[in-house]
Coordinates of C-alpha atoms in Angstrom, one line a residue:
M1 CA 101.3 69.0 134.9
Y2 CA 100.9 72.4 136.6
T3 CA 97.4 73.6 137.2
L4 CA 96.0 76.7 138.9
N5 CA 94.1 76.5 142.1
E6 CA 91.0 78.5 143.0
D7 CA 92.9 81.2 144.8
Q8 CA 95.3 81.8 141.9
V9 CA 92.4 82.1 139.4
K10 CA 90.7 84.5 141.9
N11 CA 93.8 86.5 142.3
F12 CA 94.2 86.8 138.5
H13 CA 90.8 88.3 138.1
E14 CA 91.2 90.6 141.1
K15 CA 94.8 91.8 140.4
G16 CA 95.1 91.2 136.7
W17 CA 98.1 88.9 137.0
I18 CA 99.6 85.8 138.7
G19 CA 103.1 84.5 139.2
P20 CA 105.8 83.6 139.2
L21 CA 104.9 80.0 138.4
D22 CA 107.5 77.2 138.1
I23 CA 106.8 75.9 134.6
F24 CA 109.9 75.3 132.4
T25 CA 112.9 73.1 133.0
E26 CA 116.5 74.2 132.7
A27 CA 116.9 72.4 129.4
E28 CA 113.7 74.0 128.0
V29 CA 115.0 77.5 128.9
A30 CA 118.5 76.7 127.5
S31 CA 117.1 75.8 124.1
V32 CA 115.4 79.2 123.8
K33 CA 118.4 81.1 125.2
E34 CA 120.7 79.4 122.7
C35 CA 118.4 80.3 119.9
L36 CA 118.2 84.0 120.9
E37 CA 121.9 84.3 121.6
F38 CA 123.0 82.7 118.4
N39 CA 120.6 84.8 116.3
S40 CA 121.5 88.2 117.8
T41 CA 124.3 90.6 118.1
I42 CA 125.5 93.1 120.7
K43 CA 125.7 96.8 119.6
V44 CA 127.1 99.5 121.8
V45 CA 125.6 102.9 121.5
D46 CA 126.5 105.8 123.9
E47 CA 128.5 103.2 125.9
Q48 CA 125.3 101.3 126.3
P49 CA 125.2 97.7 125.0
M50 CA 122.0 96.5 123.2
M51 CA 121.0 93.0 122.2
M52 CA 119.8 93.3 118.6
F53 CA 117.6 90.7 116.7
Y54 CA 116.2 90.2 113.2
N55 CA 112.9 88.9 112.1
N56 CA 113.4 86.6 109.1
I57 CA 109.8 86.6 108.1
M58 CA 109.3 90.4 108.1
N59 CA 112.9 91.0 107.0
I60 CA 113.5 93.8 109.5
S61 CA 115.6 94.3 112.6
T62 CA 113.2 93.9 115.5
S63 CA 112.8 91.9 118.7
R64 CA 109.2 91.1 117.8
D65 CA 107.6 87.9 116.5
L66 CA 110.8 85.9 116.3
H67 CA 108.6 82.8 116.8
L68 CA 107.4 83.1 113.2
F69 CA 110.8 81.7 112.1
H70 CA 112.4 80.1 115.1
K71 CA 110.6 76.8 116.0
A72 CA 112.3 76.6 119.4
I73 CA 110.4 79.7 120.5
T74 CA 107.1 78.6 118.9
D75 CA 107.3 75.2 120.7
F76 CA 108.0 77.0 124.0
F77 CA 104.8 79.1 123.8
T78 CA 102.5 76.5 122.3
S79 CA 103.4 74.0 125.1
Q80 CA 100.4 72.6 126.9
K81 CA 102.2 73.6 130.1
I82 CA 101.2 77.2 129.3
V83 CA 98.0 76.7 127.3
R84 CA 96.2 74.7 130.0
L85 CA 96.8 77.5 132.5
L86 CA 95.4 80.1 130.1
N87 CA 92.3 78.0 129.5
Q88 CA 91.7 77.9 133.3
L89 CA 91.5 81.7 133.3
G90 CA 88.4 81.5 131.1
E91 CA 89.4 81.3 127.5
P92 CA 89.1 77.9 125.9
D93 CA 89.7 79.2 122.3
L94 CA 93.0 81.0 121.9
L95 CA 95.3 82.2 119.2
M96 CA 98.9 83.0 119.8
W97 CA 99.5 86.1 117.8
R98 CA 102.6 87.9 118.9
S99 CA 105.8 87.4 120.8
N100 CA 108.6 89.8 122.0
V101 CA 112.0 89.6 123.5
F102 CA 112.9 92.0 126.3
C103 CA 116.6 92.2 127.0
K104 CA 117.5 94.8 129.5
M105 CA 121.3 95.2 129.7
P106 CA 123.1 96.6 132.7
G107 CA 122.6 100.4 132.8
E108 CA 119.5 100.4 130.6
G109 CA 116.6 102.5 131.8
E110 CA 113.0 102.0 132.7
I111 CA 109.9 101.0 130.6
K112 CA 107.2 103.3 131.9
W113 CA 103.8 102.4 133.3
H114 CA 101.5 101.3 130.5
Q115 CA 98.4 99.2 129.7
V116 CA 96.9 98.0 126.4
Y117 CA 93.1 98.5 126.1
D118 CA 92.1 99.5 122.6
S119 CA 94.8 98.1 120.4
Y120 CA 98.4 97.0 120.9
N121 CA 100.7 100.0 120.6
P122 CA 101.1 101.6 124.0
T123 CA 103.3 104.4 122.6
G124 CA 100.5 105.9 120.6
Y125 CA 97.3 104.4 119.2
D126 CA 96.8 104.9 115.5
E127 CA 93.0 104.9 114.8
E128 CA 93.8 104.2 111.1
K129 CA 95.7 101.1 111.9
P130 CA 94.4 99.3 115.0
T131 CA 96.2 96.1 115.8
L132 CA 93.2 94.4 117.4
V133 CA 89.5 95.0 116.8
Y134 CA 87.3 93.5 119.5
T135 CA 83.7 92.5 119.0
E136 CA 81.0 94.4 120.9
E137 CA 79.3 91.3 122.3
K138 CA 82.1 90.2 124.6
D139 CA 85.1 91.9 126.1
F140 CA 87.7 89.2 125.5
L141 CA 90.8 88.9 127.7
N142 CA 94.2 89.7 126.2
L143 CA 96.5 87.3 127.9
T144 CA 100.3 87.6 128.0
V145 CA 102.8 85.0 129.3
W146 CA 106.2 86.5 130.3
V147 CA 109.0 84.0 130.8
A148 CA 112.3 84.7 132.6
L149 CA 115.3 83.4 130.8
D150 CA 117.8 85.1 133.1
N151 CA 117.2 86.0 136.8
A152 CA 114.8 88.9 136.9
T153 CA 115.6 90.7 140.2
I154 CA 114.5 93.9 141.8
E155 CA 118.0 95.3 140.8
S156 CA 117.9 94.1 137.2
G157 CA 114.4 95.6 136.5
C158 CA 111.8 92.9 137.1
V159 CA 108.2 93.6 136.1
H160 CA 106.0 95.6 138.5
F161 CA 102.2 95.5 138.5
A162 CA 99.6 97.9 139.9
N163 CA 96.9 95.6 141.2
G164 CA 93.4 95.9 139.9
T165 CA 94.2 98.5 137.2
H166 CA 92.9 96.1 134.5
K167 CA 89.4 97.2 135.5
H168 CA 90.2 100.8 134.7
K169 CA 91.0 102.5 131.4
F170 CA 93.6 105.3 131.8
G171 CA 94.0 108.3 129.6
R172 CA 97.0 109.0 127.4
L173 CA 99.2 112.1 127.3
Q174 CA 101.3 113.1 124.3
V175 CA 105.0 113.9 125.2
P176 CA 108.2 114.4 123.2
A177 CA 109.8 111.2 122.0
E178 CA 112.7 111.5 124.5
E179 CA 110.1 111.3 127.3
G180 CA 108.1 108.4 125.9
M181 CA 107.2 105.0 127.0
F182 CA 110.4 103.2 125.8
A183 CA 112.8 106.2 125.9
G184 CA 114.9 104.5 128.6
V185 CA 115.5 101.3 126.6
K186 CA 117.3 102.2 123.4
V187 CA 116.5 99.1 121.3
H188 CA 112.8 99.3 122.1
K189 CA 112.8 103.1 121.3
M190 CA 114.3 102.3 117.9
I191 CA 111.8 99.6 117.2
W192 CA 108.6 101.2 118.3
Q193 CA 109.3 104.9 118.4
G194 CA 111.4 105.0 115.3
G195 CA 111.6 108.5 113.8
K196 CA 108.4 109.8 115.4
Q197 CA 108.6 113.2 117.0
Y198 CA 106.1 112.4 119.8
S199 CA 105.2 109.5 122.0
E200 CA 102.6 108.9 124.6
V201 CA 102.5 108.0 128.3
F202 CA 99.6 107.3 130.5
D203 CA 97.8 109.6 132.9
F204 CA 98.5 107.3 135.9
D205 CA 99.7 107.8 139.4
A206 CA 101.2 104.6 140.8
S207 CA 101.2 106.0 144.4
Q208 CA 97.4 105.6 144.4
W209 CA 97.6 101.9 143.8
E210 CA 99.0 98.8 145.4
V211 CA 102.1 98.0 143.5
E212 CA 103.9 94.6 143.5
A213 CA 107.3 93.8 142.1
V214 CA 107.6 90.3 140.8
P215 CA 111.1 88.8 140.6
A216 CA 111.4 85.6 138.6
K217 CA 114.0 82.9 138.1
P218 CA 114.8 81.3 134.8
G219 CA 111.9 79.0 133.7
Q220 CA 109.3 80.8 135.9
I221 CA 106.4 82.6 134.1
I222 CA 104.1 85.4 134.9
I223 CA 100.6 85.5 133.3
F224 CA 98.8 88.8 133.1
T225 CA 96.3 90.8 131.0
E226 CA 97.9 93.7 129.2
R227 CA 95.1 95.9 130.6
C228 CA 96.8 95.7 134.0
M229 CA 99.2 98.6 134.4
H230 CA 102.8 97.4 134.5
Y231 CA 106.3 98.7 134.2
S232 CA 109.9 97.7 134.8
P233 CA 112.5 100.0 136.4
G234 CA 116.1 100.4 135.0
N235 CA 118.7 97.7 135.4
S236 CA 121.0 98.8 138.1
S237 CA 122.7 95.5 138.4
N238 CA 125.8 94.3 136.5
K239 CA 123.9 91.4 134.9
R240 CA 121.7 91.1 131.8
R241 CA 117.9 90.6 132.3
L242 CA 116.6 88.5 129.4
G243 CA 112.9 87.6 129.1
I244 CA 110.5 86.7 126.4
N245 CA 106.7 86.9 126.2
A246 CA 103.9 85.7 124.0
R247 CA 100.4 87.2 123.6
Y248 CA 97.1 85.3 123.1
I249 CA 93.6 86.4 122.1
H250 CA 90.2 84.8 121.2
P251 CA 89.9 84.0 117.5
K252 CA 86.9 86.3 117.2
V253 CA 89.1 89.3 117.8
Q254 CA 90.4 90.6 114.5
I255 CA 94.2 91.0 114.2
Y256 CA 95.7 93.6 111.8
P257 CA 92.3 94.4 110.1
H258 CA 94.0 96.8 107.6
R259 CA 95.5 93.7 105.9
L260 CA 92.1 93.1 104.4
K261 CA 92.5 96.4 102.5
G262 CA 95.9 95.4 101.1
D263 CA 97.9 97.4 103.7
F264 CA 100.7 95.2 105.0
F265 CA 102.5 97.7 107.2
D266 CA 101.6 98.2 110.8
E267 CA 101.9 101.4 112.7
N268 CA 105.5 100.6 113.6
Y269 CA 106.4 100.0 109.9
H270 CA 106.7 96.3 110.3
N271 CA 105.8 94.3 107.2
I272 CA 103.0 91.9 108.3
E273 CA 102.2 90.4 105.0
R274 CA 103.5 87.0 106.1
H275 CA 102.4 87.3 109.7
F276 CA 100.2 84.4 111.0
C277 CA 98.6 83.3 114.2
I278 CA 98.7 79.8 115.7
L279 CA 95.6 78.2 117.2
V280 CA 96.9 76.8 120.5
S281 CA 93.6 75.6 121.9
G282 CA 89.9 75.2 121.1
R283 CA 88.4 76.2 117.7
D284 CA 88.5 79.0 115.2
D285 CA 85.0 79.2 113.7
Y286 CA 85.4 82.7 112.3
G287 CA 88.1 82.7 109.6
I288 CA 88.9 86.4 110.1
N289 CA 92.5 85.9 110.9
R290 CA 95.4 84.2 109.0
V291 CA 95.9 81.0 111.0
R292 CA 98.7 78.5 110.2
A293 CA 100.5 75.8 112.0
W294 CA 103.8 77.1 110.7
N295 CA 105.3 79.6 108.2
D296 CA 105.0 79.3 104.4
L297 CA 108.8 79.4 103.6
D298 CA 110.0 76.6 101.4
K299 CA 113.3 74.8 102.0
T300 CA 115.3 77.1 99.7
E301 CA 114.1 80.2 101.6
V302 CA 114.7 78.7 105.0
E303 CA 118.2 77.8 104.1
F304 CA 118.7 81.3 102.7
Q305 CA 117.4 83.0 105.8
N306 CA 119.7 80.8 108.0
M307 CA 122.6 81.8 105.8
T308 CA 121.7 85.5 106.1
N309 CA 121.8 85.1 109.9
L310 CA 125.3 83.7 109.8
V311 CA 126.4 86.9 108.0
R312 CA 124.2 89.3 109.9
F313 CA 125.3 88.0 113.3
D314 CA 128.9 87.7 112.5
H315 CA 129.3 83.9 112.6
V316 CA 131.4 83.7 109.4
E317 CA 134.6 85.3 108.0
L318 CA 133.3 87.7 105.4
P319 CA 135.5 88.3 102.4
T320 CA 136.5 91.7 101.1
G321 CA 136.4 93.2 97.6
K322 CA 134.5 91.7 94.8
Q323 CA 133.3 88.6 96.6
R324 CA 131.8 90.7 99.4
V325 CA 130.0 92.9 96.8
E326 CA 128.8 89.7 95.2
I327 CA 127.3 88.5 98.5
D328 CA 125.5 91.7 99.1
S329 CA 124.1 92.0 95.6
L330 CA 122.9 88.4 95.7
Y331 CA 121.1 89.3 98.9
Q332 CA 119.4 92.2 97.2
Q333 CA 118.4 90.2 94.2
A334 CA 117.0 87.5 96.5
I335 CA 115.0 89.9 98.7
E336 CA 113.8 92.4 96.1
G337 CA 114.3 90.9 92.6
D338 CA 115.7 92.9 89.7
C339 CA 117.2 96.3 90.5
T340 CA 114.8 99.2 89.7
I341 CA 116.5 102.1 91.5
E342 CA 118.2 104.9 89.6
E343 CA 121.9 104.9 89.0
P344 CA 123.5 106.6 92.1
D345 CA 126.0 109.4 91.9
P346 CA 129.4 107.7 92.0
I347 CA 131.0 110.6 94.1
L348 CA 128.3 111.1 96.8
H349 CA 127.3 107.4 96.8
A350 CA 130.5 105.5 96.1
R351 CA 129.6 102.3 97.8
K352 CA 126.0 102.4 96.6
Y353 CA 127.2 102.9 93.0
I354 CA 129.5 99.8 93.2
Q355 CA 126.7 97.8 94.7
W356 CA 124.2 99.1 92.2
Q357 CA 126.4 98.0 89.3
A358 CA 126.8 94.5 90.8
W359 CA 123.0 94.2 91.4
K360 CA 122.2 95.3 87.9
K361 CA 124.4 92.5 86.5
L362 CA 122.1 90.0 88.2
E363 CA 119.1 91.2 86.2
G364 CA 116.9 88.3 85.1
I365 CA 118.1 85.9 87.8
S366 CA 115.0 84.7 89.8
R367 CA 114.8 85.4 93.5
I368 CA 115.0 81.6 94.2
E369 CA 118.1 81.3 92.1
A370 CA 119.7 84.2 93.9
M371 CA 118.8 82.6 97.2
Q372 CA 120.5 79.4 96.2
M373 CA 123.6 81.2 94.9
Y374 CA 123.8 83.2 98.1
S375 CA 123.4 80.2 100.4
K376 CA 126.1 78.2 98.5
L377 CA 128.6 81.1 98.8
V378 CA 128.0 81.8 102.5
A379 CA 128.1 78.1 103.4
S380 CA 131.6 78.0 102.0
L381 CA 132.9 80.7 104.3
P382 CA 134.8 79.8 107.5
R383 CA 133.0 80.2 110.8
K384 CA 134.1 82.6 113.5
R385 CA 132.9 84.2 116.8
S386 CA 131.0 87.5 116.9
Q387 CA 132.7 90.7 117.5
V388 CA 131.5 93.8 119.4
T389 CA 132.5 97.3 118.4
T390 CA 131.7 100.7 119.9
L391 CA 131.5 104.0 118.2
D392 CA 134.5 105.3 120.2
E393 CA 136.5 102.4 118.8
E394 CA 135.3 103.3 115.3
N395 CA 136.3 107.0 115.8
N396 CA 139.8 106.0 116.8
D397 CA 140.2 103.5 113.9
N398 CA 143.4 104.5 112.0
N399 CA 142.1 102.8 108.9
G400 CA 139.5 105.6 108.4
S401 CA 140.6 107.5 105.3
V402 CA 139.5 109.0 102.0
N403 CA 142.1 108.4 99.3
G404 CA 144.6 107.9 102.1
A405 CA 143.7 111.1 104.1
N406 CA 141.5 111.6 107.1
P407 CA 138.8 114.2 106.2
G408 CA 138.4 117.2 108.5
V409 CA 135.3 118.7 110.0
I410 CA 134.6 121.1 107.1
E411 CA 135.0 118.3 104.5
I412 CA 132.6 116.0 106.4
Q413 CA 130.1 118.8 106.8
E414 CA 130.2 119.6 103.1
W415 CA 129.6 116.0 102.2
L416 CA 126.6 115.7 104.6
V417 CA 125.2 119.0 103.3
A418 CA 125.5 117.9 99.7
Y419 CA 124.0 114.5 100.5
L420 CA 120.9 115.9 102.3
A421 CA 120.4 118.6 99.7
E422 CA 120.3 115.9 97.0
L423 CA 118.1 113.6 99.1
L424 CA 115.6 116.4 100.0
K425 CA 115.8 118.1 96.6
Q426 CA 116.8 121.4 98.2
E427 CA 119.5 123.9 97.6
Q428 CA 122.6 123.3 99.8
E429 CA 122.1 126.8 101.3
Q430 CA 118.9 125.5 102.8
I431 CA 120.6 122.9 104.9
D432 CA 121.4 124.1 108.4
I433 CA 124.3 122.2 110.0
T434 CA 123.0 123.0 113.5
A435 CA 119.5 121.7 112.9
P436 CA 118.5 118.2 114.2
F437 CA 118.3 115.5 111.6
D438 CA 114.8 114.9 112.8
R439 CA 113.8 118.3 111.4
Y440 CA 114.4 117.0 107.9
G441 CA 111.9 114.2 108.3
L442 CA 114.4 111.4 107.4
G443 CA 112.8 108.0 107.5
S444 CA 114.6 104.9 108.7
L445 CA 115.5 103.9 105.1
D446 CA 116.9 107.3 104.4
A447 CA 119.0 107.3 107.6
T448 CA 120.3 103.8 106.8
S449 CA 121.2 104.8 103.2
L450 CA 123.0 107.9 104.5
I451 CA 125.0 106.0 107.0
G452 CA 125.9 103.3 104.4
D453 CA 127.1 105.9 101.9
L454 CA 129.0 107.8 104.6
E455 CA 130.7 104.5 105.5
A456 CA 131.8 104.0 101.9
W457 CA 133.1 107.6 101.7
L458 CA 135.0 107.4 105.0
E459 CA 136.0 103.7 104.3
R460 CA 135.1 102.7 107.9
E461 CA 132.3 100.9 109.7
L462 CA 129.8 103.1 111.6
T463 CA 127.0 102.3 114.0
P464 CA 123.5 102.1 112.5
T465 CA 122.1 104.5 115.2
L466 CA 124.6 107.3 114.3
L467 CA 122.0 109.9 113.6
F468 CA 120.3 109.3 117.0
N469 CA 123.6 109.7 118.9
Y470 CA 124.9 112.7 116.9
P471 CA 121.8 114.6 116.0
T472 CA 123.1 117.5 113.8
I473 CA 125.6 117.7 110.9
Q474 CA 127.9 119.9 113.0
I475 CA 128.0 117.5 116.0
L476 CA 128.4 114.4 113.7
A477 CA 131.1 116.0 111.6
E478 CA 133.1 117.0 114.7
S479 CA 132.8 113.5 116.2
L480 CA 133.8 111.7 113.0
A481 CA 136.8 114.0 112.6
G482 CA 137.9 113.2 116.1
K483 CA 137.5 116.8 117.4
T484 CA 135.2 115.8 120.3
N485 CA 134.3 112.8 122.4
V486 CA 131.0 114.2 123.5
L487 CA 128.2 111.7 123.2
V488 CA 124.7 113.0 122.7
N489 CA 121.9 110.9 124.1
A490 CA 119.2 109.8 121.6

C-alpha cells in the first residue's frame, strides 16, 4: 500500500500539491475508462470534437458528479489507496462530495489559471448560492485527487501548478464570457458558463511564481488543494487527454447550504436535490450534509436510467414514426409525470405538437409504470455502435426538406422571427435578425426547445449547440440554407 514520506507531506504543504504518484493498476484504470466511454458520445462543433456525458441522478448533460450513478467511479475514489494518502495530509475525517471528468480533445484550448477559496465556482462566485460554507474555527483543506486515464503530456495539456499560491488569495476580474475561465474548452464552457454574459478570471501573474508542469501516465494521481493556482494549456497533440478528479472536504464544512431553504438548483443550474456525499474516512458528528453510502434509486429507476443511456449514447437502433414518439413520450412521463404544458402551435412547433399529443395520452400512468414500459421497449431494440455527425454533414444532408422542398434563407428567417416573437411575447417587428441570440435572454431550455422545433420543421437533425455557433438569425438562416460555410466561434 502506497504511503507518503515526510518530504512528500512537506512538499504538499509548501507547494500546495504532490505527484504524480503511481497508484492505480491498468485494470483499475480500464474499468473507469470503459464506463466513461460507454456512457458518453462525441459531438463535433466548429470542427472541434467534444466528449459529452450525462448525469443520471441530476438528469442533465454534464461531466460533473457521474460517481453518483456509476459505481465504478465511486469505487475508484473511495479506495483506501487514495484515502490513506489524504489522511496523511492532515484530515482524518473526509467526505467525498464532487467529481468531474476532464476530457481535452486534440485542438481544444486552455483552462486558465484559477483557484478555489470561498466556494466552488471559479467562473464567478454567487454569494446567494455558495457551494461550500467553512466554519470560522478552522480553515479546512479542500483536497482534490486528479487521475490520468490517458497519457497527460506537455503537448496534450497536462496540469500546471504555481507553487505556494495556496497561501495567497487572489482577486477576481469580470470579463466577457468569450474570455472566461473555460472559454477554450467548449464542453466546460457549456456546463459552467451556460448562457451567462460575463465570466471571471483571476488577477494573477504566473511569471511572478515558480510554475511546474506535471505530466502523468494512466493510473498516476496528483493530489492538490484547489487553493493552489493551477491551469492546463491547450491540447496541441493528436491524442485525447482524459482525466477524472474527485474532491474531498471535512464533514464540518457545509455543502450546498441553500438546500436547507428548499432551493435545489446550484449556481450552474444543476439539480442537486438527490446529491449526496460519501464518508470515506473518519466520522461525521455534525449531520449538516446529506451523507449516504449510495444513491436512493430503486431497481426500476436504475434499469430505466441504464436504458435511457442506451438511447442517449446511440447504442441501440432507434425506430422511426409512432414507436419513436412512444419512446420519447414514455421518457417524459417517467421523468416529469402527467403533461401540464399548454398545447403547442401545430405549425410553429410541429414536432412538439405531435409529442405533446402522445404525452397527453399517457395521463394517469404513474412515473414508475412509465419507466417500466420505457425499459421494456428499449430493451427490445437491436444494439449498434455510436455514430458521430458534424454540423457540416447536417448542412449537406439531402434529406433536409419541408414538404419535399428545401427552405431558403428568407423562409428560415421568417420562421425564426415568428418563433422568437411568440416565445418572448413580442411583435415580430421587434425581432432583429442581426442581433445575437444572447441579447434575447434565452435560457438553456428555451434554446433546446427552439432547436428541437427547428429540427421538426426542417426534418433534419441539428447540433444542440447551434445557437452558440451561429449566434444571429441571419447567420443561422444562411448556414441552414447552405448559403455559407462560415463557422462562428462560440
